[in-house]
Amino acid sequence: MINIILSGCMGKMGRVVTRIVSEDEDCSIVAGVDINTAENEEYKIYASPSDIEEKGDVIIDFSHPDCLEGILNYAVDKKIPAVICTTGLSQAQKGMILEASKKVPVFFSANMSVGVNLIIELACRAAKLLEGSFDIEIIEKHHNQKIDAPSGTALAIADAISETLTNPSEYTYDRHSVRKKRSDAEIGIHAVRGGTIVGEHTVMFAGCDEIIEINHSARSKEIFAVGAVKAAKFIVSKDSGLYDMKQLVNSIC
Ligand SMILES: NC(=O)c1ccc[n+]([C@@H]2O[C@H](COP(=O)([O-])OP(=O)(O)OC[C@H]3O[C@@H](n4cnc5c(N)ncnc54)[C@H](O)[C@@H]3O)[C@@H](O)[C@H]2O)c1
């Protein structure tokens, strides 16, 4: 039995993880962390990781970037792995993840869906083949409550493509602020916000007289929760280090 501590347990994702884990006989949630410490029948909720009394084997985080430092400190202090799913992290915070991963296993992925990780792979293959003759634009769409933009997944797709290309690329987020033609090196990244859209990502390769699009559409948040629990099971017995969805997918295939 894997004992999970769930950070952001009262949020939208926290509630889905709680339901997924309740249906999983291999793991259970022993404590939650959230600024909203409302009564909860399933497990006790603490305002800060430092207050947690129960012993966990792994901590899963779907909360807010402000919580990251406390969660990583807790994981390092208790010598337990951490699965960080929160997005909108700064470069300095990504540096904190790297530092913590030298001491405990840390799993970090901007998108916990297996499907999204597959389109990243496909987009990289397309980018390699089409380099120089097609313009690359990434369009992401999310619900009207999402705070960060562009999505962590859009940036992860751009980063993976950028690492694949021979020539260095530059990201363009806002065509409104500068009036000039796009350069060949650009990867355009665009955010759309509205309604209850769970998460859509399109990688467009626009060439001369032809357009190729690779799409992923998430129909529910469950895919991310399932991925997070899979990640927790994957790293619980690993050595310290930084792990991601690509490694998890490769470990299955
Ligand atoms: N990696 C992925 O695949 C993936 C998928 C979905 C969501 N996310 C990310 O997970 C995060 C949470 O998403 P959500 O939709 O559940 O958001 P949400 O706003 O519904 O939930 C966030 C929860 O964190 C709590 N919280 C906020 N600040 C806090 C603080 N300082 N201390 C303690 N608790 C705090 C809130 O009370 C809330 O319950 C976001 O960053 C989102 O982008 C990642």
mmCIF file of C-alpha atoms and ligand atoms in Angstrom:
data_model
loop_
_atom_site.group_PDB
_atom_site.id
_atom_site.type_symbol
_atom_site.label_atom_id
_atom_site.label_comp_id
_atom_site.label_asym_id
_atom_site.label_seq_id
_atom_site.Cartn_x
_atom_site.Cartn_y
_atom_site.Cartn_z
ATOM 1 C CA MET A 1 0.000 0.000 0.000
ATOM 2 C CA ILE A 2 1.402 3.403 -1.009
ATOM 3 C CA ASN A 3 0.507 6.227 1.400
ATOM 4 C CA ILE A 4 -0.001 9.482 -0.476
ATOM 5 C CA ILE A 5 0.047 13.064 0.812
ATOM 6 C CA LEU A 6 -1.981 15.273 -1.534
ATOM 7 C CA SER A 7 -1.127 18.960 -1.843
ATOM 8 C CA GLY A 8 -3.918 21.154 -3.277
ATOM 9 C CA CYS A 9 -6.389 18.474 -2.175
ATOM 10 C CA MET A 10 -9.399 20.835 -2.133
ATOM 11 C CA GLY A 11 -8.822 22.095 -5.688
ATOM 12 C CA LYS A 12 -10.366 20.750 -8.902
ATOM 13 C CA MET A 13 -7.487 18.360 -9.564
ATOM 14 C CA GLY A 14 -7.111 17.447 -5.894
ATOM 15 C CA ARG A 15 -10.708 16.252 -5.802
ATOM 16 C CA VAL A 16 -10.251 14.123 -8.932
ATOM 17 C CA VAL A 17 -7.054 12.570 -7.503
ATOM 18 C CA THR A 18 -8.941 11.842 -4.266
ATOM 19 C CA ARG A 19 -11.630 9.958 -6.245
ATOM 20 C CA ILE A 20 -9.098 8.055 -8.415
ATOM 21 C CA VAL A 21 -7.108 6.958 -5.341
ATOM 22 C CA SER A 22 -10.276 5.890 -3.487
ATOM 23 C CA GLU A 23 -10.908 3.412 -6.331
ATOM 24 C CA ASP A 24 -7.306 2.118 -6.299
ATOM 25 C CA GLU A 25 -6.521 -0.713 -3.890
ATOM 26 C CA ASP A 26 -2.743 -0.178 -4.139
ATOM 27 C CA CYS A 27 -2.713 3.287 -2.591
ATOM 28 C CA SER A 28 -4.520 5.620 -0.227
ATOM 29 C CA ILE A 29 -4.365 9.286 0.771
ATOM 30 C CA VAL A 30 -3.231 9.695 4.380
ATOM 31 C CA ALA A 31 -3.253 13.503 4.563
ATOM 32 C CA GLY A 32 -4.003 16.570 2.477
ATOM 33 C CA VAL A 33 -2.494 20.069 2.290
ATOM 34 C CA ASP A 34 -4.513 23.136 1.294
ATOM 35 C CA ILE A 35 -5.146 26.693 2.490
ATOM 36 C CA ASN A 36 -8.761 25.611 2.457
ATOM 37 C CA THR A 37 -8.730 23.311 5.488
ATOM 38 C CA ALA A 38 -12.439 22.449 5.337
ATOM 39 C CA GLU A 39 -13.673 19.292 7.058
ATOM 40 C CA ASN A 40 -13.001 16.199 5.006
ATOM 41 C CA GLU A 41 -14.237 12.716 5.852
ATOM 42 C CA GLU A 42 -11.524 10.854 3.956
ATOM 43 C CA TYR A 43 -8.336 12.373 5.390
ATOM 44 C CA LYS A 44 -7.126 15.285 7.526
ATOM 45 C CA ILE A 45 -6.199 18.519 5.742
ATOM 46 C CA TYR A 46 -3.326 20.728 6.910
ATOM 47 C CA ALA A 47 -2.648 24.345 5.960
ATOM 48 C CA SER A 48 1.083 23.700 5.573
ATOM 49 C CA PRO A 49 3.203 20.586 4.889
ATOM 50 C CA SER A 50 5.207 21.299 8.059
ATOM 51 C CA ASP A 51 2.053 20.581 10.142
ATOM 52 C CA ILE A 52 1.459 17.069 8.729
ATOM 53 C CA GLU A 53 1.429 14.363 11.411
ATOM 54 C CA GLU A 54 0.814 11.279 9.232
ATOM 55 C CA LYS A 55 3.641 9.440 7.511
ATOM 56 C CA GLY A 56 3.488 9.432 3.718
ATOM 57 C CA ASP A 57 5.468 7.478 1.118
ATOM 58 C CA VAL A 58 5.076 10.119 -1.604
ATOM 59 C CA ILE A 59 3.611 13.615 -2.023
ATOM 60 C CA ILE A 60 1.543 14.622 -5.069
ATOM 61 C CA ASP A 61 1.156 18.342 -5.716
ATOM 62 C CA PHE A 62 -1.619 19.990 -7.765
ATOM 63 C CA SER A 63 -1.737 23.380 -6.016
ATOM 64 C CA HIS A 64 -0.123 26.737 -6.711
ATOM 65 C CA PRO A 65 3.475 27.816 -7.482
ATOM 66 C CA ASP A 66 3.610 29.563 -4.069
ATOM 67 C CA CYS A 67 3.401 26.127 -2.404
ATOM 68 C CA LEU A 68 6.369 24.626 -4.245
ATOM 69 C CA GLU A 69 9.185 25.557 -1.864
ATOM 70 C CA GLY A 70 7.314 24.198 1.195
ATOM 71 C CA ILE A 71 6.491 20.962 -0.589
ATOM 72 C CA LEU A 72 10.055 20.377 -1.777
ATOM 73 C CA ASN A 73 11.439 21.192 1.694
ATOM 74 C CA TYR A 74 8.977 18.710 3.197
ATOM 75 C CA ALA A 75 9.918 15.979 0.687
ATOM 76 C CA VAL A 76 13.650 16.491 1.299
ATOM 77 C CA ASP A 77 13.191 16.687 5.081
ATOM 78 C CA LYS A 78 11.090 13.488 5.217
ATOM 79 C CA LYS A 79 13.136 11.803 2.447
ATOM 80 C CA ILE A 80 10.057 11.005 0.364
ATOM 81 C CA PRO A 81 9.554 11.399 -3.413
ATOM 82 C CA ALA A 82 7.484 14.284 -4.808
ATOM 83 C CA VAL A 83 5.275 14.388 -7.918
ATOM 84 C CA ILE A 84 5.006 18.042 -8.947
ATOM 85 C CA CYS A 85 2.087 18.678 -11.300
ATOM 86 C CA THR A 86 1.523 22.398 -10.587
ATOM 87 C CA THR A 87 2.218 24.583 -13.626
ATOM 88 C CA GLY A 88 3.177 28.226 -14.066
ATOM 89 C CA LEU A 89 6.512 27.774 -12.267
ATOM 90 C CA SER A 90 9.312 30.325 -12.741
ATOM 91 C CA GLN A 91 12.821 29.388 -13.888
ATOM 92 C CA ALA A 92 13.998 29.858 -10.276
ATOM 93 C CA GLN A 93 11.339 27.394 -9.102
ATOM 94 C CA LYS A 94 12.365 24.879 -11.774
ATOM 95 C CA GLY A 95 15.881 25.312 -10.354
ATOM 96 C CA MET A 96 14.518 24.421 -6.888
ATOM 97 C CA ILE A 97 13.044 21.213 -8.353
ATOM 98 C CA LEU A 98 16.428 20.330 -9.814
ATOM 99 C CA GLU A 99 18.164 20.972 -6.480
ATOM 100 C CA ALA A 100 15.625 18.850 -4.564
ATOM 101 C CA SER A 101 15.972 16.040 -7.114
ATOM 102 C CA LYS A 102 19.622 15.675 -6.053
ATOM 103 C CA LYS A 103 18.362 14.525 -2.645
ATOM 104 C CA VAL A 104 15.027 12.741 -3.327
ATOM 105 C CA PRO A 105 13.215 11.452 -6.447
ATOM 106 C CA VAL A 106 11.176 14.271 -8.042
ATOM 107 C CA PHE A 107 8.744 13.672 -10.889
ATOM 108 C CA PHE A 108 7.897 16.844 -12.810
ATOM 109 C CA SER A 109 5.737 17.113 -15.880
ATOM 110 C CA ALA A 110 3.719 20.073 -17.143
ATOM 111 C CA ASN A 111 1.246 17.546 -18.502
ATOM 112 C CA MET A 112 0.577 14.210 -16.855
ATOM 113 C CA SER A 113 -1.391 12.800 -19.818
ATOM 114 C CA VAL A 114 0.159 9.951 -21.789
ATOM 115 C CA GLY A 115 -1.618 11.246 -24.951
ATOM 116 C CA VAL A 116 -0.020 14.670 -24.691
ATOM 117 C CA ASN A 117 3.391 13.122 -24.298
ATOM 118 C CA LEU A 118 2.738 11.165 -27.472
ATOM 119 C CA ILE A 119 1.918 14.335 -29.458
ATOM 120 C CA ILE A 120 5.151 15.909 -28.199
ATOM 121 C CA GLU A 121 6.991 12.929 -29.685
ATOM 122 C CA LEU A 122 5.052 13.218 -32.983
ATOM 123 C CA ALA A 123 5.568 16.995 -33.164
ATOM 124 C CA CYS A 124 9.337 16.562 -32.736
ATOM 125 C CA ARG A 125 9.455 14.026 -35.554
ATOM 126 C CA ALA A 126 7.445 16.346 -37.820
ATOM 127 C CA ALA A 127 9.595 19.356 -36.882
ATOM 128 C CA LYS A 128 12.771 17.479 -37.791
ATOM 129 C CA LEU A 129 11.364 16.482 -41.169
ATOM 130 C CA LEU A 130 9.848 19.877 -42.006
ATOM 131 C CA GLU A 131 12.588 22.173 -40.621
ATOM 132 C CA GLY A 132 13.288 25.169 -42.816
ATOM 133 C CA SER A 133 10.199 24.940 -45.012
ATOM 134 C CA PHE A 134 7.295 25.082 -42.520
ATOM 135 C CA ASP A 135 6.392 27.693 -39.894
ATOM 136 C CA ILE A 136 5.564 26.278 -36.466
ATOM 137 C CA GLU A 137 2.730 27.703 -34.363
ATOM 138 C CA ILE A 138 1.381 26.232 -31.119
ATOM 139 C CA ILE A 139 -2.180 27.064 -30.067
ATOM 140 C CA GLU A 140 -3.474 26.083 -26.630
ATOM 141 C CA LYS A 141 -7.025 26.483 -25.312
ATOM 142 C CA HIS A 142 -8.116 26.268 -21.668
ATOM 143 C CA HIS A 143 -11.068 27.159 -19.413
ATOM 144 C CA ASN A 144 -11.689 30.732 -18.282
ATOM 145 C CA GLN A 145 -10.410 30.062 -14.727
ATOM 146 C CA LYS A 146 -6.831 29.253 -15.739
ATOM 147 C CA ILE A 147 -4.397 31.846 -14.432
ATOM 148 C CA ASP A 148 -1.103 31.076 -16.184
ATOM 149 C CA ALA A 149 -0.573 31.540 -19.936
ATOM 150 C CA PRO A 150 0.691 30.071 -22.137
ATOM 151 C CA SER A 151 0.093 26.645 -20.627
ATOM 152 C CA GLY A 152 3.022 24.682 -19.236
ATOM 153 C CA THR A 153 2.231 22.042 -21.860
ATOM 154 C CA ALA A 154 2.466 24.531 -24.750
ATOM 155 C CA LEU A 155 5.891 25.561 -23.445
ATOM 156 C CA ALA A 156 6.940 21.916 -23.006
ATOM 157 C CA ILE A 157 5.948 21.216 -26.635
ATOM 158 C CA ALA A 158 7.889 24.306 -27.799
ATOM 159 C CA ASP A 159 10.947 23.309 -25.730
ATOM 160 C CA ALA A 160 10.930 19.746 -27.107
ATOM 161 C CA ILE A 161 10.619 21.004 -30.706
ATOM 162 C CA SER A 162 13.294 23.623 -30.108
ATOM 163 C CA GLU A 163 15.726 20.972 -28.811
ATOM 164 C CA THR A 164 15.022 18.856 -31.918
ATOM 165 C CA LEU A 165 15.662 21.631 -34.472
ATOM 166 C CA THR A 166 19.165 22.214 -35.823
ATOM 167 C CA ASN A 167 18.848 26.018 -35.802
ATOM 168 C CA PRO A 168 18.029 27.913 -32.605
ATOM 169 C CA SER A 169 14.394 28.978 -32.315
ATOM 170 C CA GLU A 170 12.814 31.974 -30.634
ATOM 171 C CA TYR A 171 9.381 32.037 -29.005
ATOM 172 C CA THR A 172 6.860 34.709 -30.006
ATOM 173 C CA TYR A 173 3.927 35.171 -27.622
ATOM 174 C CA ASP A 174 2.444 38.449 -28.638
ATOM 175 C CA ARG A 175 2.180 39.566 -32.241
ATOM 176 C CA HIS A 176 0.214 42.606 -31.125
ATOM 177 C CA SER A 177 3.176 44.395 -29.538
ATOM 178 C CA VAL A 178 5.564 44.345 -32.526
ATOM 179 C CA ARG A 179 4.623 45.018 -36.149
ATOM 180 C CA LYS A 180 6.959 42.897 -38.232
ATOM 181 C CA LYS A 181 6.920 39.754 -40.380
ATOM 182 C CA ARG A 182 7.507 36.488 -38.575
ATOM 183 C CA SER A 183 11.047 35.081 -38.915
ATOM 184 C CA ASP A 184 11.812 31.466 -39.898
ATOM 185 C CA ALA A 185 13.252 30.870 -36.423
ATOM 186 C CA GLU A 186 10.019 31.709 -34.630
ATOM 187 C CA ILE A 187 7.753 29.318 -32.798
ATOM 188 C CA GLY A 188 4.504 31.223 -32.227
ATOM 189 C CA ILE A 189 2.719 30.316 -28.966
ATOM 190 C CA HIS A 190 -0.893 31.410 -28.496
ATOM 191 C CA ALA A 191 -3.303 31.074 -25.575
ATOM 192 C CA VAL A 192 -7.098 31.004 -25.865
ATOM 193 C CA ARG A 193 -9.225 31.136 -22.675
ATOM 194 C CA GLY A 194 -12.914 30.412 -22.420
ATOM 195 C CA GLY A 195 -15.737 28.435 -20.877
ATOM 196 C CA THR A 196 -14.944 25.034 -19.459
ATOM 197 C CA ILE A 197 -12.368 23.824 -22.018
ATOM 198 C CA VAL A 198 -10.306 21.182 -20.186
ATOM 199 C CA GLY A 199 -7.215 21.576 -22.370
ATOM 200 C CA GLU A 200 -6.490 21.539 -26.108
ATOM 201 C CA HIS A 201 -3.132 21.745 -27.826
ATOM 202 C CA THR A 202 -2.501 22.093 -31.546
ATOM 203 C CA VAL A 203 0.904 22.127 -33.178
ATOM 204 C CA MET A 204 0.546 23.653 -36.631
ATOM 205 C CA PHE A 205 3.136 23.281 -39.368
ATOM 206 C CA ALA A 206 2.230 25.844 -42.030
ATOM 207 C CA GLY A 207 4.050 25.391 -45.316
ATOM 208 C CA CYS A 208 3.598 26.628 -48.877
ATOM 209 C CA ASP A 209 0.055 25.581 -49.886
ATOM 210 C CA GLU A 210 -0.224 22.934 -47.148
ATOM 211 C CA ILE A 211 -0.873 22.817 -43.414
ATOM 212 C CA ILE A 212 -0.276 19.911 -41.041
ATOM 213 C CA GLU A 213 -1.830 19.951 -37.588
ATOM 214 C CA ILE A 214 -1.245 17.629 -34.639
ATOM 215 C CA ASN A 215 -3.984 17.904 -32.014
ATOM 216 C CA HIS A 216 -4.645 16.681 -28.532
ATOM 217 C CA SER A 217 -7.932 17.335 -26.789
ATOM 218 C CA ALA A 218 -8.426 16.466 -23.108
ATOM 219 C CA ARG A 219 -12.088 15.683 -22.434
ATOM 220 C CA SER A 220 -11.776 15.441 -18.644
ATOM 221 C CA LYS A 221 -9.284 16.168 -15.875
ATOM 222 C CA GLU A 222 -9.204 12.494 -15.009
ATOM 223 C CA ILE A 223 -6.381 11.795 -17.492
ATOM 224 C CA PHE A 224 -4.047 14.054 -15.479
ATOM 225 C CA ALA A 225 -5.048 12.524 -12.140
ATOM 226 C CA VAL A 226 -4.528 8.986 -13.472
ATOM 227 C CA GLY A 227 -1.099 10.049 -14.773
ATOM 228 C CA ALA A 228 -0.165 11.616 -11.416
ATOM 229 C CA VAL A 229 -1.041 8.441 -9.503
ATOM 230 C CA LYS A 230 0.917 6.369 -12.066
ATOM 231 C CA ALA A 231 3.858 8.765 -11.548
ATOM 232 C CA ALA A 232 3.622 8.348 -7.751
ATOM 233 C CA LYS A 233 3.768 4.557 -8.112
ATOM 234 C CA PHE A 234 6.645 4.910 -10.606
ATOM 235 C CA ILE A 235 8.937 7.017 -8.394
ATOM 236 C CA VAL A 236 8.091 5.674 -4.949
ATOM 237 C CA SER A 237 10.911 3.149 -5.075
ATOM 238 C CA LYS A 238 13.341 5.100 -7.276
ATOM 239 C CA ASP A 239 16.665 6.672 -6.329
ATOM 240 C CA SER A 240 16.922 10.443 -6.101
ATOM 241 C CA GLY A 241 16.829 12.193 -9.470
ATOM 242 C CA LEU A 242 14.555 14.075 -11.827
ATOM 243 C CA TYR A 243 11.900 11.987 -13.582
ATOM 244 C CA ASP A 244 9.287 12.875 -16.200
ATOM 245 C CA MET A 245 6.424 11.445 -18.236
ATOM 246 C CA LYS A 246 8.715 10.428 -21.083
ATOM 247 C CA GLN A 247 10.609 8.075 -18.742
ATOM 248 C CA LEU A 248 7.356 6.689 -17.341
ATOM 249 C CA VAL A 249 5.955 6.041 -20.845
ATOM 250 C CA ASN A 250 9.224 4.403 -21.924
ATOM 251 C CA SER A 251 9.184 2.204 -18.826
ATOM 252 C CA ILE A 252 5.778 0.813 -19.885
ATOM 253 C CA CYS A 253 6.495 0.367 -23.635
HETATM 254 N N1 LIG B 1 0.594 18.735 -14.853
HETATM 255 C C1 LIG B 1 -0.658 18.506 -15.260
HETATM 256 O O1 LIG B 1 -0.945 17.593 -16.050
HETATM 257 C C2 LIG B 1 -1.753 19.390 -14.752
HETATM 258 C C3 LIG B 1 -3.092 19.100 -15.056
HETATM 259 C C4 LIG B 1 -4.099 19.904 -14.503
HETATM 260 C C5 LIG B 1 -3.749 20.987 -13.681
HETATM 261 N N2 LIG B 1 -2.427 21.243 -13.436
HETATM 262 C C6 LIG B 1 -2.017 22.340 -12.566
HETATM 263 O O2 LIG B 1 -2.299 21.983 -11.208
HETATM 264 C C7 LIG B 1 -2.545 23.170 -10.454
HETATM 265 C C8 LIG B 1 -3.869 23.027 -9.729
HETATM 266 O O3 LIG B 1 -4.908 22.943 -10.689
HETATM 267 P P1 LIG B 1 -6.457 22.987 -10.249
HETATM 268 O O4 LIG B 1 -7.222 23.068 -11.506
HETATM 269 O O5 LIG B 1 -6.755 21.898 -9.299
HETATM 270 O O6 LIG B 1 -6.495 24.397 -9.488
HETATM 271 P P2 LIG B 1 -7.444 24.844 -8.292
HETATM 272 O O7 LIG B 1 -7.306 26.326 -8.202
HETATM 273 O O8 LIG B 1 -8.810 24.264 -8.461
HETATM 274 O O9 LIG B 1 -6.797 24.164 -6.991
HETATM 275 C C9 LIG B 1 -5.640 24.631 -6.368
HETATM 276 C C10 LIG B 1 -5.734 24.293 -4.894
HETATM 277 O O10 LIG B 1 -4.519 24.735 -4.264
HETATM 278 C C11 LIG B 1 -4.858 25.442 -3.088
HETATM 279 N N3 LIG B 1 -3.863 26.485 -2.830
HETATM 280 C C12 LIG B 1 -3.626 27.606 -3.560
HETATM 281 N N4 LIG B 1 -2.649 28.325 -3.001
HETATM 282 C C13 LIG B 1 -2.266 27.655 -1.887
HETATM 283 C C14 LIG B 1 -1.277 27.901 -0.893
HETATM 284 N N5 LIG B 1 -0.502 28.998 -0.918
HETATM 285 N N6 LIG B 1 -1.137 26.981 0.112
HETATM 286 C C15 LIG B 1 -1.911 25.876 0.148
HETATM 287 N N7 LIG B 1 -2.869 25.597 -0.786
HETATM 288 C C16 LIG B 1 -3.031 26.465 -1.778
HETATM 289 C C17 LIG B 1 -6.233 26.076 -3.329
HETATM 290 O O11 LIG B 1 -6.942 26.325 -2.109
HETATM 291 C C18 LIG B 1 -6.910 24.990 -4.182
HETATM 292 O O12 LIG B 1 -7.638 24.082 -3.390
HETATM 293 C C19 LIG B 1 -2.469 24.314 -11.460
HETATM 294 O O13 LIG B 1 -1.163 24.835 -11.459
HETATM 295 C C20 LIG B 1 -2.756 23.654 -12.796
HETATM 296 O O14 LIG B 1 -2.271 24.361 -13.906
HETATM 297 C C21 LIG B 1 -1.440 20.462 -13.939
#
